[in-house]
């Protein structure tokens, strides 16, 4: 079945550091891919998405490119801020409705 | 309201009791989803409604779990004869029409003693 594997956290970075959170997937078809973020005390929010190979999703300085050849959707940001501290979830949807999530990666950014 | 609303935020129940969790989706959203999130894990899909029709319930863990959306708006997730392994955060999400993005509520944290 479909699955998503994320790098394990927690990830701790200093402010302005470069961020990469790895995400790889297995799927039988051509899923849509997503990154969701959960800030402390808040619900899950969609951060960005990509629906086909080579698409790049971007939002709030975060980017991720749908790489079909490596079945990956790594999340990157050039310069993280303290306010980016959160749990990040990679997810896929192959059937067009249900989301299949990874386990999440906790990010802590220190001043 | 502007977002998906879930109630209660916290629920404590004794093993064997029945519980009911409520979800108010965003007005006009046709699709509604329930997910279960265990501690330290990602959410796992439970069930999906389009309007009042339950189109997929493949993720419900057992026949003790039952979901309904009788008028195509508010949904209730019911768990009968609760067990300790049912302890988790139950998330509701809605979307305009099946396809993403899904908007999530803050969840109900269920603790079974």
Short mmCIF file of C-alpha atoms in Angstrom, two decimals:
data_model
loop_
_atom_site.label_atom_id
_atom_site.label_comp_id
_atom_site.label_asym_id
_atom_site.label_seq_id
_atom_site.Cartn_x
_atom_site.Cartn_y
_atom_site.Cartn_z
CA UNK A 1 0.00 0.00 0.00
CA UNK A 2 0.89 3.67 -0.06
CA UNK A 3 3.27 4.94 2.59
CA UNK A 4 5.27 8.00 3.54
CA UNK A 5 8.62 7.99 5.33
CA UNK A 6 9.99 11.12 6.96
CA UNK A 7 13.30 11.77 8.63
CA UNK A 8 13.06 11.36 12.35
CA UNK A 9 13.31 14.34 14.60
CA UNK A 10 13.64 16.32 16.58
CA UNK A 11 15.58 18.69 14.36
CA UNK A 12 17.21 21.61 16.16
CA UNK A 13 18.57 24.55 14.17
CA UNK A 14 19.79 28.03 14.89
CA UNK A 15 17.87 30.94 13.47
CA UNK A 16 18.78 31.68 9.81
CA UNK A 17 20.08 28.15 9.22
CA UNK A 18 19.12 26.14 6.13
CA UNK A 19 16.42 23.53 6.64
CA UNK A 20 15.87 20.22 4.88
CA UNK A 21 13.32 17.66 6.03
CA UNK A 22 13.45 14.52 3.95
CA UNK A 23 10.32 12.75 2.75
CA UNK A 24 10.07 9.71 0.51
CA UNK A 25 6.99 7.81 -0.54
CA UNK A 26 5.77 4.60 -2.05
CA UNK A 27 2.66 4.55 -4.21
CA UNK A 28 1.21 2.42 -6.96
CA UNK A 29 0.11 5.37 -9.08
CA UNK A 30 0.72 9.10 -9.27
CA UNK A 31 -0.23 10.65 -5.95
CA UNK A 32 -0.57 14.27 -4.98
CA UNK A 33 1.97 15.26 -2.31
CA UNK A 34 1.59 17.65 0.60
CA UNK A 35 3.37 19.19 3.54
CA UNK A 36 1.24 20.04 6.56
CA UNK A 37 2.44 21.96 9.61
CA UNK A 38 1.21 21.88 13.18
CA UNK A 39 2.27 24.85 15.30
CA UNK A 40 2.21 24.42 19.09
CA UNK A 41 -1.37 24.41 20.35
CA UNK A 42 -2.86 24.66 16.87
CA UNK A 43 -4.44 22.35 14.31
CA UNK A 44 -2.87 20.99 11.15
CA UNK A 45 -2.47 23.50 8.34
CA UNK A 46 -1.63 22.90 4.72
CA UNK A 47 1.81 24.38 4.01
CA UNK A 48 2.26 23.47 0.35
CA UNK A 49 1.37 20.87 -2.22
CA UNK A 50 2.34 19.45 -5.62
CA UNK A 51 0.10 17.40 -7.84
CA UNK A 52 2.40 16.05 -10.54
CA UNK A 53 6.02 15.22 -11.20
CA UNK A 54 8.46 18.14 -11.26
CA UNK A 55 5.89 20.50 -9.72
CA UNK A 56 7.32 22.76 -7.04
CA UNK A 57 5.10 23.77 -4.15
CA UNK A 58 6.04 26.89 -2.20
CA UNK A 59 4.67 28.96 0.66
CA UNK A 60 6.09 31.19 3.43
CA UNK A 61 9.63 30.64 2.14
CA UNK A 62 9.29 26.85 2.18
CA UNK A 63 9.67 24.82 -1.00
CA UNK A 64 9.34 21.19 -2.04
CA UNK A 65 9.72 19.59 -5.48
CA UNK A 66 7.85 16.45 -6.53
CA UNK A 67 10.61 14.08 -7.71
CA UNK A 68 9.10 11.01 -9.33
CA UNK A 69 12.46 9.42 -10.18
CA UNK A 70 13.52 9.40 -6.51
CA UNK A 71 9.97 9.23 -5.09
CA UNK A 72 10.79 12.18 -2.86
CA UNK A 73 9.25 15.46 -1.73
CA UNK A 74 11.85 17.05 0.54
CA UNK A 75 10.93 20.24 2.38
CA UNK A 76 13.46 23.10 2.30
CA UNK A 77 13.78 26.63 3.60
CA UNK A 78 16.77 28.86 3.12
CA UNK A 79 16.65 30.71 6.44
CA UNK A 80 14.51 29.45 9.31
CA UNK A 81 13.00 31.64 12.00
CA UNK A 82 12.05 30.88 15.59
CA UNK A 83 8.41 31.10 14.50
CA UNK A 84 8.96 28.08 12.21
CA UNK A 85 9.23 25.81 15.24
CA UNK A 86 6.50 23.23 14.71
CA UNK A 87 5.83 19.64 13.68
CA UNK A 88 5.92 19.05 9.92
CA UNK A 89 4.02 16.22 8.25
CA UNK A 90 4.56 14.90 4.75
CA UNK A 91 1.46 13.32 3.20
CA UNK A 92 0.19 11.83 -0.03
CA UNK A 93 -3.19 11.24 -1.58
CA UNK A 94 -3.58 8.73 -4.35
CA UNK A 95 -7.35 8.43 -4.43
CA UNK A 96 -8.05 12.14 -4.42
CA UNK A 97 -9.46 12.36 -0.92
CA UNK A 98 -7.84 10.41 1.93
CA UNK A 99 -4.48 11.68 3.15
CA UNK A 100 -1.75 9.22 4.12
CA UNK A 101 0.63 10.94 6.56
CA UNK A 102 4.17 10.33 7.68
CA UNK A 103 4.98 10.27 11.37
CA UNK A 104 5.96 13.91 11.50
CA UNK A 105 9.24 15.74 12.14
CA UNK A 106 9.56 18.13 15.05
CA UNK A 107 11.56 21.28 14.32
CA UNK A 108 12.94 23.57 17.02
CA UNK A 109 14.60 26.80 15.95
CA UNK A 110 16.66 28.57 18.59
CA UNK A 111 17.57 32.29 18.61
CA UNK B 1 -17.52 29.99 12.07
CA UNK B 2 -14.50 30.41 9.91
CA UNK B 3 -12.91 27.05 10.56
CA UNK B 4 -13.66 23.44 11.39
CA UNK B 5 -14.96 23.19 14.93
CA UNK B 6 -14.66 20.05 17.06
CA UNK B 7 -16.15 19.33 20.46
CA UNK B 8 -15.34 18.50 23.09
CA UNK B 9 -11.65 19.45 23.03
CA UNK B 10 -10.91 16.90 25.73
CA UNK B 11 -12.84 13.80 26.74
CA UNK B 12 -12.02 11.37 29.52
CA UNK B 13 -14.00 8.16 29.72
CA UNK B 14 -13.79 4.90 31.58
CA UNK B 15 -13.10 1.73 29.67
CA UNK B 16 -16.36 0.29 28.40
CA UNK B 17 -18.21 3.59 28.11
CA UNK B 18 -19.56 4.97 24.85
CA UNK B 19 -18.37 8.35 23.58
CA UNK B 20 -19.52 10.73 20.86
CA UNK B 21 -17.30 13.29 19.19
CA UNK B 22 -18.73 16.15 17.15
CA UNK B 23 -17.43 17.96 14.08
CA UNK B 24 -18.81 21.14 12.52
CA UNK B 25 -17.21 21.55 9.09
CA UNK B 26 -16.68 24.78 7.22
CA UNK B 27 -19.97 25.96 5.77
CA UNK B 28 -20.43 24.77 2.20
CA UNK B 29 -17.79 22.06 2.39
CA UNK B 30 -19.10 18.91 0.79
CA UNK B 31 -16.38 16.53 1.93
CA UNK B 32 -15.69 15.56 5.54
CA UNK B 33 -12.98 13.33 6.93
CA UNK B 34 -12.11 11.76 10.28
CA UNK B 35 -8.56 10.85 11.27
CA UNK B 36 -7.05 9.26 14.37
CA UNK B 37 -3.69 10.49 15.65
CA UNK B 38 -1.88 8.43 18.26
CA UNK B 39 0.79 10.08 20.39
CA UNK B 40 3.93 10.76 18.37
CA UNK B 41 2.40 9.51 15.13
CA UNK B 42 0.89 11.05 12.05
CA UNK B 43 -2.87 11.11 11.56
CA UNK B 44 -4.43 7.96 10.16
CA UNK B 45 -7.50 8.02 7.94
CA UNK B 46 -10.70 6.65 9.43
CA UNK B 47 -13.60 7.58 7.17
CA UNK B 48 -14.84 9.98 4.47
CA UNK B 49 -18.21 11.55 3.70
CA UNK B 50 -19.41 13.36 0.65
CA UNK B 51 -22.49 15.23 1.78
CA UNK B 52 -24.44 12.67 3.85
CA UNK B 53 -23.02 9.63 2.05
CA UNK B 54 -20.24 7.71 3.75
CA UNK B 55 -18.10 6.76 0.77
CA UNK B 56 -15.18 5.16 2.53
CA UNK B 57 -15.01 3.68 6.03
CA UNK B 58 -12.07 1.40 5.41
CA UNK B 59 -9.96 3.00 8.13
CA UNK B 60 -12.34 2.41 11.02
CA UNK B 61 -10.43 0.09 13.39
CA UNK B 62 -13.38 -2.05 14.45
CA UNK B 63 -17.14 -2.27 14.43
CA UNK B 64 -17.12 -0.33 17.70
CA UNK B 65 -16.45 2.79 15.63
CA UNK B 66 -19.35 4.42 13.84
CA UNK B 67 -19.61 7.75 12.03
CA UNK B 68 -22.58 9.62 10.64
CA UNK B 69 -23.41 12.85 8.87
CA UNK B 70 -27.19 12.67 8.50
CA UNK B 71 -27.85 16.10 6.98
CA UNK B 72 -24.59 16.51 5.12
CA UNK B 73 -23.18 19.04 7.57
CA UNK B 74 -22.35 18.18 11.19
CA UNK B 75 -20.76 14.79 11.74
CA UNK B 76 -20.50 12.59 14.80
CA UNK B 77 -17.93 9.90 15.45
CA UNK B 78 -19.16 7.39 18.00
CA UNK B 79 -17.04 4.82 19.77
CA UNK B 80 -18.83 2.09 21.67
CA UNK B 81 -17.41 0.07 24.57
CA UNK B 82 -14.21 2.12 24.56
CA UNK B 83 -10.85 0.42 25.09
CA UNK B 84 -7.56 1.90 26.25
CA UNK B 85 -6.11 1.64 22.76
CA UNK B 86 -8.78 4.09 21.59
CA UNK B 87 -6.92 6.86 23.44
CA UNK B 88 -5.79 9.31 20.76
CA UNK B 89 -6.54 12.68 19.20
CA UNK B 90 -9.43 12.48 16.75
CA UNK B 91 -9.18 15.01 13.95
CA UNK B 92 -11.93 16.16 11.64
CA UNK B 93 -11.23 17.85 8.31
CA UNK B 94 -13.40 19.26 5.56
CA UNK B 95 -12.86 20.33 2.00
CA UNK B 96 -14.93 22.03 -0.65
CA UNK B 97 -15.16 19.00 -2.88
CA UNK B 98 -13.19 15.83 -2.26
CA UNK B 99 -9.97 17.22 -3.61
CA UNK B 100 -7.55 19.01 -1.36
CA UNK B 101 -6.90 21.16 0.52
CA UNK B 102 -8.38 19.72 3.67
CA UNK B 103 -8.99 22.12 6.55
CA UNK B 104 -8.47 20.54 9.94
CA UNK B 105 -10.08 21.19 13.29
CA UNK B 106 -8.07 21.33 16.51
CA UNK B 107 -9.10 17.78 17.38
CA UNK B 108 -10.63 16.00 20.35
CA UNK B 109 -8.15 14.43 22.74
CA UNK B 110 -9.74 11.22 24.03
CA UNK B 111 -8.32 9.49 27.09
CA UNK B 112 -9.66 6.12 28.17
CA UNK B 113 -8.94 5.17 31.76
#
